[in-house]
Short mmCIF file of C-alpha atoms in Angstrom, two decimals:
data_model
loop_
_atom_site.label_atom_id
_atom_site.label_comp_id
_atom_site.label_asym_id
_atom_site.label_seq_id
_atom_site.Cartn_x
_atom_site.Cartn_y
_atom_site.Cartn_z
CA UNK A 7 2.03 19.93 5.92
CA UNK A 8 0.71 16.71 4.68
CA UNK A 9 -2.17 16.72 1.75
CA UNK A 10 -6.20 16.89 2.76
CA UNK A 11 -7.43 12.94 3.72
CA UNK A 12 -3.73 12.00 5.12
CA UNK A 13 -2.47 11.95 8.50
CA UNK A 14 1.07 12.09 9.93
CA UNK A 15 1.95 11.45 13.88
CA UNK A 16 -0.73 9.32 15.85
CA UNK A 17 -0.87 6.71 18.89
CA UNK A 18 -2.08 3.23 18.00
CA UNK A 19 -3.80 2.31 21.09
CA UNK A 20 -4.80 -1.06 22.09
CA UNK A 21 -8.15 -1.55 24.24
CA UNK A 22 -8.35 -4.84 25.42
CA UNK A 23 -8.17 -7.06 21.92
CA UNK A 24 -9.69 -3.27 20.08
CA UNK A 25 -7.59 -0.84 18.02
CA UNK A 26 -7.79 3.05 18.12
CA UNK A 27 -5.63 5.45 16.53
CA UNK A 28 -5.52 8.99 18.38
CA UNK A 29 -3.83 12.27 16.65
CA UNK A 30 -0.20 12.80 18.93
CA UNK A 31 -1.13 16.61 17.97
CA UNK A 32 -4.30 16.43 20.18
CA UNK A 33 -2.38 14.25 23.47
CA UNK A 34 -1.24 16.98 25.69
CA UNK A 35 0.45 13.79 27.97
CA UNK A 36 0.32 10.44 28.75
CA UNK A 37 0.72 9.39 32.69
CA UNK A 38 -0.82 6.43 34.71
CA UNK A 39 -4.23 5.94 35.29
CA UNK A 40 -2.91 6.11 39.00
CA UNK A 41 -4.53 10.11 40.14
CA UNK A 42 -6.57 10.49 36.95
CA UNK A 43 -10.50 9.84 36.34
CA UNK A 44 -10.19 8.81 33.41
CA UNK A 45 -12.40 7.03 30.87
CA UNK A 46 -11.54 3.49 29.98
CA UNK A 47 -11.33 3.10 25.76
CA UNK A 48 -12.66 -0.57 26.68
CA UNK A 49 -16.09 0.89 27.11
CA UNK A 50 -16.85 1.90 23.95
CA UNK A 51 -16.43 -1.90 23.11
CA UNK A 52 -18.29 -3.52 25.85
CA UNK A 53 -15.36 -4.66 27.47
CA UNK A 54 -14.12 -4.50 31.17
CA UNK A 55 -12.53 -1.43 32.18
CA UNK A 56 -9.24 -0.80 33.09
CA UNK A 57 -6.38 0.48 31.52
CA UNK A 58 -2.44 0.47 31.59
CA UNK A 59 -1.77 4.56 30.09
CA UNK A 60 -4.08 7.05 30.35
CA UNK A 61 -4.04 10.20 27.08
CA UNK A 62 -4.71 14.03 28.38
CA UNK A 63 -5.77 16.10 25.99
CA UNK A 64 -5.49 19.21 26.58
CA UNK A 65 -8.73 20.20 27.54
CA UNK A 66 -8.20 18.28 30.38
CA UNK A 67 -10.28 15.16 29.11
CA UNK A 68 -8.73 11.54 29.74
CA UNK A 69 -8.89 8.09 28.35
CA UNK A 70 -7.23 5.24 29.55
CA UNK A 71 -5.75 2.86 26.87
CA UNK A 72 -4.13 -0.82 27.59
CA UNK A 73 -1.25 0.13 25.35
CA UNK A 74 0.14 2.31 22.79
CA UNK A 75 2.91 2.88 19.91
CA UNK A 76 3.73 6.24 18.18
CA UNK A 77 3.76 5.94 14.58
CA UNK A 78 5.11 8.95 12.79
CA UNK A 79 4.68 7.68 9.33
CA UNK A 80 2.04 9.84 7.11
CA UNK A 81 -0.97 7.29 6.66
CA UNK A 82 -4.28 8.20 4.19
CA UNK A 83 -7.26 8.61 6.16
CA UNK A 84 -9.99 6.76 4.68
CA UNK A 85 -13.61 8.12 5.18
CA UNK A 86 -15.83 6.47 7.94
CA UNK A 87 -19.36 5.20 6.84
CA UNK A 88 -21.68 7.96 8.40
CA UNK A 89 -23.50 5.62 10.30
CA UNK A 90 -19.99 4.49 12.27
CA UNK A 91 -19.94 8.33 13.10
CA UNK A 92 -23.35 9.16 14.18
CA UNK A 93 -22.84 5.66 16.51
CA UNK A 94 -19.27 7.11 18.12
CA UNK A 95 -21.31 10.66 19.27
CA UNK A 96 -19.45 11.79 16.01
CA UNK A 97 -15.81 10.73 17.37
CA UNK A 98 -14.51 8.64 14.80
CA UNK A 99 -12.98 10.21 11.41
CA UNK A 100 -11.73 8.02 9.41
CA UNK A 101 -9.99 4.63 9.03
CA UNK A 102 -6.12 4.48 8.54
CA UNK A 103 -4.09 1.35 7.12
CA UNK A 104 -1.13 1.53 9.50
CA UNK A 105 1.20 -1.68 10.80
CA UNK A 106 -0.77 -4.27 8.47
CA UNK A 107 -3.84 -3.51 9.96
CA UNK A 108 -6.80 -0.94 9.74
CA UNK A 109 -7.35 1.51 12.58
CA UNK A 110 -10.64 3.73 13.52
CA UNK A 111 -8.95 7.24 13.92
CA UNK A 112 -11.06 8.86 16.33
CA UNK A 113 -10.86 12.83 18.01
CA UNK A 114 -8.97 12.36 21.39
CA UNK A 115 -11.54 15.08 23.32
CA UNK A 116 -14.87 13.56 21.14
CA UNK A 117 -13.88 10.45 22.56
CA UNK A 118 -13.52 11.02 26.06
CA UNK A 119 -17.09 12.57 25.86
CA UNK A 120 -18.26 10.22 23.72
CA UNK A 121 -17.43 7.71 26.62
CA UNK A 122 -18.39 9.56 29.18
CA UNK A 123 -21.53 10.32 28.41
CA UNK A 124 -23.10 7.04 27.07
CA UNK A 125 -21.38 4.52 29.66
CA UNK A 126 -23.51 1.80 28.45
CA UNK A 127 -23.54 1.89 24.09
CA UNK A 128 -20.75 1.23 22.10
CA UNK A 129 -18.50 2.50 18.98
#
C-alpha cells in the first residue's frame, strides 16, 4: 500500500502534443478505437480528434489516447489548484513528476464524462 498523496501504477498518455496520466487500477482494457465510441482525450485540449488506443474503464466509459506507457514506479501526487479542478468537471487530482516531466493525473471515468459532456470547453 503506498502512503496518502503517492501513487503507484498509471498510463502516461499522450493526446496530440498533451500529457495525461490515468490510474492502471481504474483501466479495465485498452483495445482500438476501431468498434468503440469513444471520447477523444484531444478534446479537452482543443485539439482534433482522433486517437491511436482507446482506455475502458470499467464502467464501460472510453477515451481514446494517441499513445501510452505504463509506469509502475510510485510517484507523489501533488495537489491540483482548485480552480484546474472545478475547470476539468472535477476530473483532475493531482500533478505527478514522472519521466522528467509533470503530468495532470486525472479519474479515468470523470474524464470520459468530463469529455463527453462539455464537447466544446477545455481542461
Amino acid at each position: 500500500m503506498d502512503p496518502p498523496g503517492h501513487v503507484r501504477g498509471m498510463l502516461l498518455c499522450h493526446a496530440g502534443p498533451h500529457r495525461l496520466a490515468f490510474h492502471a487500477h481504474e483501466v479495465a482494457s485498452i483495445t482500438s478505437p476501431s468498434g468503440h465510441a469513444a471520447a477523444s482525450a484531444r478534446r479537452a485540449f482543443h485539439e482534433t480528434e482522433g486517437s491511436a488506443r482507446v482506455l475502458v474503464s470499467a464502467s464501460g466509459g472510453a477515451v481514446g489516447v494517441d499513445a501510452l506507457e505504463i509506469d509502475a514506479e510510485p510517484h507523489r501526487v501533488l495537489p491540483a489548484p482548485p480552480v484546474t479542478v472545478r475547470a476539468s468537471g472535477g476530473s483532475l487530482q493531482g500533478f505527478v513528476m514522472a519521466r522528467g516531466a509533470l503530468w495532470p493525473l486525472v479519474g479515468l471515468a470523470d474524464f470520459e464524462r468530463f469529455l463527453r459532456g462539455h464537447p466544446g470547453e477545455g481542461a
